[in-house]
Short mmCIF file of C-alpha atoms and ligand atoms in Angstrom, two decimals:
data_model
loop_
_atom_site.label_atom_id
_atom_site.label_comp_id
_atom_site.label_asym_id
_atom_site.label_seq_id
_atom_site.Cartn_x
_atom_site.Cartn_y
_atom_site.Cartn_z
CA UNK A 47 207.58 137.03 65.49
CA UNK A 48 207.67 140.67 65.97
CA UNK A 49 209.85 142.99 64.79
CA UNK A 50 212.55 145.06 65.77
CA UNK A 51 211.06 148.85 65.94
CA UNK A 52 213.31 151.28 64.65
CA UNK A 53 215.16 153.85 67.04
CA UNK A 54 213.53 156.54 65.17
CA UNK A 55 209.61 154.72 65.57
CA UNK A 56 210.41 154.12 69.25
CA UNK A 57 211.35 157.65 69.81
CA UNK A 58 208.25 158.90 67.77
CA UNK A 59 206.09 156.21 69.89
CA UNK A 60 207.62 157.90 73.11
CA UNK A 61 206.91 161.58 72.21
CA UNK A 62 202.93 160.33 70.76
CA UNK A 63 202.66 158.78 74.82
CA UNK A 64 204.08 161.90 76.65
CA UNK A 65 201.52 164.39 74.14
CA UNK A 66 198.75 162.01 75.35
CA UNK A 67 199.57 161.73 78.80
CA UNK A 68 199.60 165.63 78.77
CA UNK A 69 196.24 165.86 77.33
CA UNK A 70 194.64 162.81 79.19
CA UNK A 71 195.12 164.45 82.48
CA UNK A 72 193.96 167.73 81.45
CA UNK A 73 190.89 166.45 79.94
CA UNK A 74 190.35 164.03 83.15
CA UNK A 75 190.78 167.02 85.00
CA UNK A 76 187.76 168.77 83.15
CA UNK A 77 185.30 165.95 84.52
CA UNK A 78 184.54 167.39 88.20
CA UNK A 79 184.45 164.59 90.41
CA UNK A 80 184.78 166.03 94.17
CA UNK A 81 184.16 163.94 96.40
CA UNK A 82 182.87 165.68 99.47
CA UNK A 83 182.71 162.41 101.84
CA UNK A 84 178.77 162.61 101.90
CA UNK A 85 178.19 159.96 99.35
CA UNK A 86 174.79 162.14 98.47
CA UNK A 87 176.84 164.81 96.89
CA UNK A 88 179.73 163.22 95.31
CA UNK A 89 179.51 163.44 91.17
CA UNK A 90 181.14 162.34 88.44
CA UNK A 91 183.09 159.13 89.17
CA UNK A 92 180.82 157.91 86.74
CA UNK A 93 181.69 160.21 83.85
CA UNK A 94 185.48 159.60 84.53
CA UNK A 95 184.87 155.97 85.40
CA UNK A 96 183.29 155.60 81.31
CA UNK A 97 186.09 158.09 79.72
CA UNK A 98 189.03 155.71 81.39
CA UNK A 99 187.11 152.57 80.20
CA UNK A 100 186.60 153.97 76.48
CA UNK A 101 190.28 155.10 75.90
CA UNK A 102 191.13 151.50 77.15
CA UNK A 103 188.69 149.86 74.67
CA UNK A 104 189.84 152.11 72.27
CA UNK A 105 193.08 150.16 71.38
CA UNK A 106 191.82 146.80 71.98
CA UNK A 107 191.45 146.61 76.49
CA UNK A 108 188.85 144.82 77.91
CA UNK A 109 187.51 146.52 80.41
CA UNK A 110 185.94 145.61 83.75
CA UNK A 111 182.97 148.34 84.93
CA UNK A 112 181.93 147.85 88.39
CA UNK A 113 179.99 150.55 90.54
CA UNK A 114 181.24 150.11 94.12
CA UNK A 115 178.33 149.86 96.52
CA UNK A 116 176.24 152.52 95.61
CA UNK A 117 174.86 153.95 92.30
CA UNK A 118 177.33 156.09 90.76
CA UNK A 119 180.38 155.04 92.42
CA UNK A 120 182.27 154.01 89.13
CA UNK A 121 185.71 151.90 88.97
CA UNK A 122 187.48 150.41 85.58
CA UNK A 123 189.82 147.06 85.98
CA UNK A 124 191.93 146.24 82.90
CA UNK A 125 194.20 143.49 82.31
CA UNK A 126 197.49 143.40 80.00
CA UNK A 127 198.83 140.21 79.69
CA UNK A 128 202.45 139.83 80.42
CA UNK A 129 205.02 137.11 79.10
CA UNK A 130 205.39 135.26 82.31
CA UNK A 131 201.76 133.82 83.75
CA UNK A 132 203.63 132.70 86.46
CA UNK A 133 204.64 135.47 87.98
CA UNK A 134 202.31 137.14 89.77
CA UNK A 135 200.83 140.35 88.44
CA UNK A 136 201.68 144.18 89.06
CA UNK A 137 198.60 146.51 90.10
CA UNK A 138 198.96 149.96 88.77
CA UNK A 139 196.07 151.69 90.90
CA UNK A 140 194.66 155.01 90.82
CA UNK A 141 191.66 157.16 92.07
CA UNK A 142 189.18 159.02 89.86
CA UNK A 143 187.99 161.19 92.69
CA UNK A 144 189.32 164.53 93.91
CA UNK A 145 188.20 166.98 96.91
CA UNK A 146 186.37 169.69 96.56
CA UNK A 147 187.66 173.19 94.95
CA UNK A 148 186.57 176.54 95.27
CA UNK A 149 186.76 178.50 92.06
CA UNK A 150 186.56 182.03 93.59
CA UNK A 151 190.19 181.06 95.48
CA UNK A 152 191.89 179.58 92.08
CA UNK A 153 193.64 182.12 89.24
CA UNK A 154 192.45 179.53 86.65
CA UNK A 155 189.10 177.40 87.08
CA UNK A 156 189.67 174.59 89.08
CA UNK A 157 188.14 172.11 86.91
CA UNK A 158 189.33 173.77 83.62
CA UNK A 159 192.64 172.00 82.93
CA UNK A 160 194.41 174.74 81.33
CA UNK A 161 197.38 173.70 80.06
CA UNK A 162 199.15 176.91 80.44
CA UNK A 163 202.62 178.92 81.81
CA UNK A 164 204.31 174.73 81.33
CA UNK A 165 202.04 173.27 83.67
CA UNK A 166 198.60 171.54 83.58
CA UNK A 167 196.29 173.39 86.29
CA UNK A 168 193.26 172.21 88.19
CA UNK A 169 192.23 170.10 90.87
CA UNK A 170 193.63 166.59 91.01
CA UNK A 171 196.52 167.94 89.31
CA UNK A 172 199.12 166.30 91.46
CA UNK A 173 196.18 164.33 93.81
CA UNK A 174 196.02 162.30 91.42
CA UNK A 175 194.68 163.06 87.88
CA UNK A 176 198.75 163.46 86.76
CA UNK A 177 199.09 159.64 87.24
CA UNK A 178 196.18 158.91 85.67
CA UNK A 179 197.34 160.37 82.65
CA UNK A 180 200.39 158.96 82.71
CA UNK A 181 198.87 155.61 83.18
CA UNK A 182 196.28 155.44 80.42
CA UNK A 183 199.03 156.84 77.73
CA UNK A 184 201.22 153.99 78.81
CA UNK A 185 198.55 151.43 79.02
CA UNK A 186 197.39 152.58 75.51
CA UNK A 187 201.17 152.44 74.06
CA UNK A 188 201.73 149.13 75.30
CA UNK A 189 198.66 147.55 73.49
CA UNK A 190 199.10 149.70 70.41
CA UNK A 191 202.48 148.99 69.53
CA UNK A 192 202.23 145.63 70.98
CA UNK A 193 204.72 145.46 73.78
CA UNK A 194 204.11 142.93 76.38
CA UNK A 195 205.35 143.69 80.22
CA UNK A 196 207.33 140.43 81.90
CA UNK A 197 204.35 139.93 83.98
CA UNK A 198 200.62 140.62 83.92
CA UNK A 199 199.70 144.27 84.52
CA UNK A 200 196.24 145.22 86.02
CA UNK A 201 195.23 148.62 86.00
CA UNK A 202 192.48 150.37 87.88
CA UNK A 203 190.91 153.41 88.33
CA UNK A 204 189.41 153.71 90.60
CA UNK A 205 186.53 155.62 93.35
CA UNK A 206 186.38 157.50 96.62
CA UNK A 207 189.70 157.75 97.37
CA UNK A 208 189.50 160.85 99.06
CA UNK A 209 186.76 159.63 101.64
CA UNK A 210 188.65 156.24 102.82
CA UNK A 211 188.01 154.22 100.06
CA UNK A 212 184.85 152.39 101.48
CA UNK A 213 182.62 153.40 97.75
CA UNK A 214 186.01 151.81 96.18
CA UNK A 215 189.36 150.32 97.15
CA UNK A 216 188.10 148.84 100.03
CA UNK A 217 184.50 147.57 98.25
CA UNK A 218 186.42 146.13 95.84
CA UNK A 219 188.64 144.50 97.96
CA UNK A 220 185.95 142.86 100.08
CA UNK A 221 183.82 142.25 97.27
CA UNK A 222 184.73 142.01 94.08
CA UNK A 223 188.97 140.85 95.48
CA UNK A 224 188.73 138.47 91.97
CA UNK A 225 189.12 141.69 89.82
CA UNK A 226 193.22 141.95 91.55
CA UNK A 227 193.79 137.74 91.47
CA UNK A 228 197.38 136.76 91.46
CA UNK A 229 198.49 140.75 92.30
CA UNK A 230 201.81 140.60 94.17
CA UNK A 231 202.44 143.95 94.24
CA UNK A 232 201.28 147.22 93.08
CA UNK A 233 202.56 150.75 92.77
CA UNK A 234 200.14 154.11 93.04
CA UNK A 235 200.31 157.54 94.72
CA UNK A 236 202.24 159.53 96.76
CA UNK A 237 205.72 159.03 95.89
CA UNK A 238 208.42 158.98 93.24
CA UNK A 239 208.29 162.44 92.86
CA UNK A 240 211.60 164.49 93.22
CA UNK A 241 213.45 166.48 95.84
CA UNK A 242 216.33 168.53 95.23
CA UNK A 243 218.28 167.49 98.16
CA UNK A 244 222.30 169.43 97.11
CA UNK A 245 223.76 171.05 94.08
CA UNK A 246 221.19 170.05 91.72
CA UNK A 247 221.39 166.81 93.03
CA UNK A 248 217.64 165.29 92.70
CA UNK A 249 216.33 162.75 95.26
CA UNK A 250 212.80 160.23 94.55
CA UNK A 251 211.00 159.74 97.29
CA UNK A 252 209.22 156.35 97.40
CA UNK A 253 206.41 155.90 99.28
CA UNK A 254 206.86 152.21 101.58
CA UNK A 255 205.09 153.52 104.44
CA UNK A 256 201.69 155.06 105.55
CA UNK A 257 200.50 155.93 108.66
CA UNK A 258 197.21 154.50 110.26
CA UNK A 259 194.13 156.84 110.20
CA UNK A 260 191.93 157.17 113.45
CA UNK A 261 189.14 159.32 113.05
CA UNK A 262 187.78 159.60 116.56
CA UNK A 263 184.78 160.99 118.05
CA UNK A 264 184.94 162.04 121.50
CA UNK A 265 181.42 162.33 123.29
CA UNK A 266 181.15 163.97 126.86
CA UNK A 267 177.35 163.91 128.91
CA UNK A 268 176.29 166.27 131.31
CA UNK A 269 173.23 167.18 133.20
CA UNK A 270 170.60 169.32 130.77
CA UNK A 271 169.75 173.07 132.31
CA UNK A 272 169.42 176.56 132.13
CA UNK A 273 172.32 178.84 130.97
CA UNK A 274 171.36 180.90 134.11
CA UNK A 275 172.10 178.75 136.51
CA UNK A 276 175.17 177.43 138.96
CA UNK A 277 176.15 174.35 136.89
CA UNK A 278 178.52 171.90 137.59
CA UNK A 279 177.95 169.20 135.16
CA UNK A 280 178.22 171.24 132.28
CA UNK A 281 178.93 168.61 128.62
CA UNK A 282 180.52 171.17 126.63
CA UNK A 283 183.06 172.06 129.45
CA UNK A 284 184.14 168.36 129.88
CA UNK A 285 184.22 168.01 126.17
CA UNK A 286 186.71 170.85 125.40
CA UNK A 287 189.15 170.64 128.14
CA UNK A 288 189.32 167.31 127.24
CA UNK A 289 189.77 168.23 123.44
CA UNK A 290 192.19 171.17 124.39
CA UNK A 291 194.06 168.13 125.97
CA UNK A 292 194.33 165.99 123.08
CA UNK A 293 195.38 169.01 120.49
CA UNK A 294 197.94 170.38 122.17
CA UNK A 295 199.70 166.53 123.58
CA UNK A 296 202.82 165.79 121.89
CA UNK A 297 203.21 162.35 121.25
CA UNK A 298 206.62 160.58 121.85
CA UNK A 299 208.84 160.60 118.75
CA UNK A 300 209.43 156.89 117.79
CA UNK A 301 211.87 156.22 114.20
CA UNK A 302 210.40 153.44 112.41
CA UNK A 303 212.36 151.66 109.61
CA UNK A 304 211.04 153.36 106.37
CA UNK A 305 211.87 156.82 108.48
CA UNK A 306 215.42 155.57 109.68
CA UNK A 307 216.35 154.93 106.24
CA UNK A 308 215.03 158.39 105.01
CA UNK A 309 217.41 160.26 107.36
CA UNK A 310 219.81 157.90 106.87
CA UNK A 311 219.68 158.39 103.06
CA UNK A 312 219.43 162.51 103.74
CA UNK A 313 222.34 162.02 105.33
CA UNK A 314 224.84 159.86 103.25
CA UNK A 315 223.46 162.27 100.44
CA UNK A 316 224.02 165.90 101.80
CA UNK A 317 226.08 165.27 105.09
CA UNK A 318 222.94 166.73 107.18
CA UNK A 319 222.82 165.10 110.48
CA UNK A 320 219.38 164.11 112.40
CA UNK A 321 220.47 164.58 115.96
CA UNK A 322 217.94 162.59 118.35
CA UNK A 323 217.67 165.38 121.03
CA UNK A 324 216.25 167.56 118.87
CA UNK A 325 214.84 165.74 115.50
CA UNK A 326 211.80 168.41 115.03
CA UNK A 327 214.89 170.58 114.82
CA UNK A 328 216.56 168.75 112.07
CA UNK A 329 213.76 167.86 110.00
CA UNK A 330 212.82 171.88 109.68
CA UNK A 331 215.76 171.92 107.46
CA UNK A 332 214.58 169.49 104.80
CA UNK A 333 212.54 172.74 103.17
CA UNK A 334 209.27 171.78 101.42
CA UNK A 335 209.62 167.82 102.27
CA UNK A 336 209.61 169.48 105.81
CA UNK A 337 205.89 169.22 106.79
CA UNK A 338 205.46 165.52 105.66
CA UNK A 339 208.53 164.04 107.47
CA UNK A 340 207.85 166.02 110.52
CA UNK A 341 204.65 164.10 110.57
CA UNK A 342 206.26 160.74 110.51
CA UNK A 343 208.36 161.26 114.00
CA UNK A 344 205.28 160.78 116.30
CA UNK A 345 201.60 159.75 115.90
CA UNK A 346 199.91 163.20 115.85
CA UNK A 347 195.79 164.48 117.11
CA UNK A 348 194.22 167.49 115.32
CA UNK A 349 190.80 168.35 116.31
CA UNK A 350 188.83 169.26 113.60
CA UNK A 351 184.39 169.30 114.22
CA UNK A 352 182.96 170.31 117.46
CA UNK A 353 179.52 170.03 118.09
CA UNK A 354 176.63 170.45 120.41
CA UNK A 355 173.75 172.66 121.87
CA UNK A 356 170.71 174.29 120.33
CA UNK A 357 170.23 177.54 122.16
CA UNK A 358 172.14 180.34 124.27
CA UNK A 359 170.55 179.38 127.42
CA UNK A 360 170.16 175.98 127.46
CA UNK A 361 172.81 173.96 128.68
CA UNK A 362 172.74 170.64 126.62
CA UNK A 363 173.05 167.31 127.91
CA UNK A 364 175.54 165.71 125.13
CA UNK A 365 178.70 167.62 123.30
CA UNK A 366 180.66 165.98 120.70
CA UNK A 367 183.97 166.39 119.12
CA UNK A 368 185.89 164.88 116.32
CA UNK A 369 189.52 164.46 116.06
CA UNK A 370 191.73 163.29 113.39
CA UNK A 371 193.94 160.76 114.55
CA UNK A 372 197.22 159.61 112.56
CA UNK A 373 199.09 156.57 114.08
CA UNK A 374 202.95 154.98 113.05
CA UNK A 375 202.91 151.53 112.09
CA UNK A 376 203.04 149.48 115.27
CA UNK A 377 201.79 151.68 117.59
CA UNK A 378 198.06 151.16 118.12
CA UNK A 379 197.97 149.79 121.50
CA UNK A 380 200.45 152.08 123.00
CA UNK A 381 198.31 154.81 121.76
CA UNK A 382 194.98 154.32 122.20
CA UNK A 383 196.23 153.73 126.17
CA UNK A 384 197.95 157.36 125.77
CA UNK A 385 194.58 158.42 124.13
CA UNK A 386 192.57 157.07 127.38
CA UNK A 387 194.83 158.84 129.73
CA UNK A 388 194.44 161.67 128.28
CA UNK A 389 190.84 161.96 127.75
CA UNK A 390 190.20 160.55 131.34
CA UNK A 391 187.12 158.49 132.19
CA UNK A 392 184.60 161.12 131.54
CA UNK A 393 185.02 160.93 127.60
CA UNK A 394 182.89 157.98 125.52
CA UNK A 395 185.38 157.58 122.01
CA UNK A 396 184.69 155.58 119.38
CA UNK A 397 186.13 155.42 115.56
CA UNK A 398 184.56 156.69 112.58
CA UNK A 399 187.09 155.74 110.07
CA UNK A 400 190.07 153.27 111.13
CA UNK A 401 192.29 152.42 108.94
CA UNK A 402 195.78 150.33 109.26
CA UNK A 403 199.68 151.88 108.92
CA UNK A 404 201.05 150.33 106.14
CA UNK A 405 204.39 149.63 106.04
CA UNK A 406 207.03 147.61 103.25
CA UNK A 407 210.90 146.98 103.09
CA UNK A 408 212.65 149.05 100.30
CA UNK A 409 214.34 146.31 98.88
CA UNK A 410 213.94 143.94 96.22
CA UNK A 411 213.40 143.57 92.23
CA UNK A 412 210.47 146.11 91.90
CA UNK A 413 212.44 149.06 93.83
CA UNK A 414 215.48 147.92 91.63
CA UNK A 415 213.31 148.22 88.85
CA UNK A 416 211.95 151.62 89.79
CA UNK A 417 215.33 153.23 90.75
CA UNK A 418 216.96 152.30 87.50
CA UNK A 419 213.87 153.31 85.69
CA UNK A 420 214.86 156.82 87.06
CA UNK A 421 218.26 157.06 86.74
CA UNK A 422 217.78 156.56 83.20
CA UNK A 423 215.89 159.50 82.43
CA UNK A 424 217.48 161.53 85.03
CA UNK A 425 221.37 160.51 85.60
CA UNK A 426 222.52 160.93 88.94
CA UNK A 427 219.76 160.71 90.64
CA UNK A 428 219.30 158.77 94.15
CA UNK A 429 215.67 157.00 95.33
CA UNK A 430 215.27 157.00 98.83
CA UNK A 431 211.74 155.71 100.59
CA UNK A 432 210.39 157.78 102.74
CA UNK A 433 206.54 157.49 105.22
CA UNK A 434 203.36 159.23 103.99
CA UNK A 435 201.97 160.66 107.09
CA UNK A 436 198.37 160.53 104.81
CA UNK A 437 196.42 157.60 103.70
CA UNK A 438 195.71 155.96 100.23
CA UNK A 439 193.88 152.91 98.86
CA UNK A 440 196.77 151.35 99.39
CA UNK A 441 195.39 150.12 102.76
CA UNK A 442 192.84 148.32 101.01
CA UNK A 443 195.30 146.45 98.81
CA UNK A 444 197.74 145.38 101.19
CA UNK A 445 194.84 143.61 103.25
CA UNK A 446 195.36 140.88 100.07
CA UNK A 447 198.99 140.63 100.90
CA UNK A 448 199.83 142.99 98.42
CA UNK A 449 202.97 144.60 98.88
CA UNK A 450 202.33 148.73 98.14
CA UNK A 451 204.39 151.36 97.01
CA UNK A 452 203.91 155.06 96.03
CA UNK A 453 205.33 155.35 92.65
CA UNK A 454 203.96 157.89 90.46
CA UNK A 455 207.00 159.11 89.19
CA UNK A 456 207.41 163.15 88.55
CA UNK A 457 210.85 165.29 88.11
CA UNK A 458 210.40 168.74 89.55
CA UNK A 459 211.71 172.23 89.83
CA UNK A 460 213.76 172.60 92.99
CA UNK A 461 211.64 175.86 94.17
CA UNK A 462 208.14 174.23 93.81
CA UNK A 463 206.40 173.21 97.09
CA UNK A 464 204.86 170.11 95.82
CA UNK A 465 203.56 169.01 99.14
CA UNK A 466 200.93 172.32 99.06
CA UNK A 467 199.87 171.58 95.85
CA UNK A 468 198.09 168.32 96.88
CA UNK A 469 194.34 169.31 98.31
CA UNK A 470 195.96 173.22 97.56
CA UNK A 471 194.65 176.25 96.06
CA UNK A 472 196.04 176.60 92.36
CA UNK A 473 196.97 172.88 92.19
CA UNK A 474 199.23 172.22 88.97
CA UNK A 475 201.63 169.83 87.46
CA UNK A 476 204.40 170.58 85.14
CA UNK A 477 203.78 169.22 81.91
CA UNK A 478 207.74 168.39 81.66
CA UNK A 479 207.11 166.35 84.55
CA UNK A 480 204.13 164.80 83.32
CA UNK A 481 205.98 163.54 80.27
CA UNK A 482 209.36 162.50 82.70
CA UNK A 483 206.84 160.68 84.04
CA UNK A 484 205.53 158.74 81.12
CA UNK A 485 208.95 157.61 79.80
CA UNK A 486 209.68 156.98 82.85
CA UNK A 487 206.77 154.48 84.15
CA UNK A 488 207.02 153.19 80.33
CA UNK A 489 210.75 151.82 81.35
CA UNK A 490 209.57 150.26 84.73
CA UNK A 491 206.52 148.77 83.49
CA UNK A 492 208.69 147.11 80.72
CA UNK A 493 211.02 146.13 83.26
CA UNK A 494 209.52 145.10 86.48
ZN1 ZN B 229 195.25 161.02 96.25
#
């Protein structure tokens, strides 16, 4: 029979797991792992994959090591037993992998970690070395001081996030799926973080939605020639009208649910209306949030490679284009027909990465658990759930019926623009939000 901790042992227990969490994502930090997307350059996954797994053994984890279809590629699966076998189990995921950083951009070294100024600096800062940090000190509380969550809890850190997830969430998933058995639900990035919506009133946005990704490549074919010549068949004019096409097309808006309960939220919180006729209008008054939720409304098309021809004066046969695609849950069909109507017959398309929308309810025991996890440590506080217009590897997991959620939870100065900082130049976390976040995740993991 265990025994009652004192207030005073708790508290010290608390302030030991918000120090670590501090330091844990600073020294993750300091282990470069960019991720490039060509899986001939990416390093360090490894490195990161072996520092998880040892603080984990350190206080008694076993750990699971598994490199995710190519050498290198390094994920860590841990189990904590919870009272209630049961029930199924809550995945806490996260990625090890960040994207790539110039130094000669940053004020501190991008891969330095400086804990400096209150915040913790360097790439994967927010995106998503912060959660990390905060997961591992929690993990390592709960097995130290013996504290065992209502239901099992399996963490993983995981690889190659930042490229789709195919060297790791999605491996795993089609391989190794045994590592996440009985996993119900699971909570990760990009979400729980705060806005500060009216008079110092702070709102969490919960991530319950994700659009689909459709990376496209567009190929037009011409006749070969000289550059000297009368040419009517040229590739590369086909190709860039058509791509000029695509760019500049506004999709039609369309409000799913996880949106129509962010503006309906917005509103019963601040009294700010989201008039239909003119929504783009509206949503440029949500501030930083402002980008993101503009990119929920309407599935959007930003070219982004072009390619083709060798030489000035020869006119090449094949040009090629690649456009990144984002798609609202539910519309597919209706836009890949847009898509072909656009392009017209003359432009071959095929997918280089397609991934699904994801989409949840915000309702039920877990959000409970999260929302009152949040209003403890910050009173007065509303959640709301809100679409990432991005993509996480929590497309992977809800292909096992898992039911995902961005929670990483963070409390947050109303003048920083927390959107730039994810992929950003000078990316960096508050360290008082880094340890908000730790009490904060310790209360919903003991709860949920
Ligand atoms: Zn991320």
């Amino acid at each position: 029979m265990s025994e009652q901790k004192s207030a005073l042992a708790e508290s010290h227990d608390t302030l030991v797991a918000e120090e670590e969490a501090v330091a844990l994502t600073s020294e993750l930090i300091r282990i470069d792992t960019t991720n490039t997307g060509d899986p001939a350059t990416v390093v360090g996954e490894r490195a990161a994959a072996e520092y998880v797994a040892e603080k984990l053994a350190e206080v008694g984890y076993e750990t699971t090591y598994v490199e995710s279809g190519a050498k290198g590629r390094g994920n860590v699966i841990a189990r904590l037993a919870g009272a209630d076998p049961s029930r199924g189990a809550l995945l806490v995921h996260g990625h090890l992998d960040v994207v790539p950083a110039d130094p000669a951009e940053w004020s501190v070294h991008p891969f330095s970690g400086a804990v400096q100024d209150d915040y913790v600096w360097g790439r994967g800062a927010v995106d998503m070395k912060d959660m990390l940090g905060m997961t591992l000190a929690t993990a390592r509380r709960f097995k130290r001081d013996g504290i065992v969550p209502p239901r099992d809890l399996i963490f993983a850190f995981l690889a190659d996030e930042e490229a789709g997830g195919e060297y790791g969430a999605q491996w795993l998933v089609e391989n190794r799926a045994d590592l996440f058995e009985g996993a119900t639900e699971a909570i990760s990035e990009v979400g729980g973080f705060s806005i500060t919506v009216k008079d110092g009133v702070r709102a969490y946005m919960i991530e319950t939605a994700e659009k689909g990704i459709a990376w496209l490549r567009l190929r037009a074919r011409g006749r070969a020639g000289h550059g000297s010549m009368v040419h009517e068949d040229n590739a590369v004019t086909k190709l860039t009208q058509a791509v000029a096409r695509l760019g500049t097309h506004k999709f039609p808006v369309v409000l799913t649910d996880s949106v129509k309960e962010f503006f309906a939220a917005v509103t019963e919180l601040t009294g700010m209306e989201f008039d239909e006729a003119d929504l783009d209008g509206s949503v440029a008054k949500l501030g930083a949030v402002a980008r993101m939720v503009g990119a929920t409304l309407r599935d959007t098309a930003n070219p982004t490679m072009l390619n083709a021809g060798y030489k000035a004066n020869v006119i090449p046969s094949v040009a090629e284009a690649v456009v990144d695609c984002r798609v609202l849950p539910g519309r597919r069909e209706a836009f890949e027909r847009e898509l072909d109507e656009i392009l017209g017959p003359d432009i071959e398309r095929e997918y280089i990465t397609n991934l699904p929308s994801v989409e949840t309810t915000f309702d039920g025991a877990l959000v409970d658990a999260m929302t009152a996890s949040i209003i403890a440590e910050d009173p007065g506080a509303v959640t709301l759930p809100y679409m990432l217009s991005g993509g996480t590897d929590a497309k992977s997991f809800q292909s096992l019926g898992i039911r995902c959620f961005g929670f990483a939870p963070l409390r947050l100065p109303a003048d920083l623009d927390f959107s730039a900082l994810f992929h950003g130049v000078d990316e960096r976390v508050p360290v008082d939000a880094l340890k908000f976040g730790t009490r904060v995740l310790d209360r919903f993991l003991r709860s949920s």
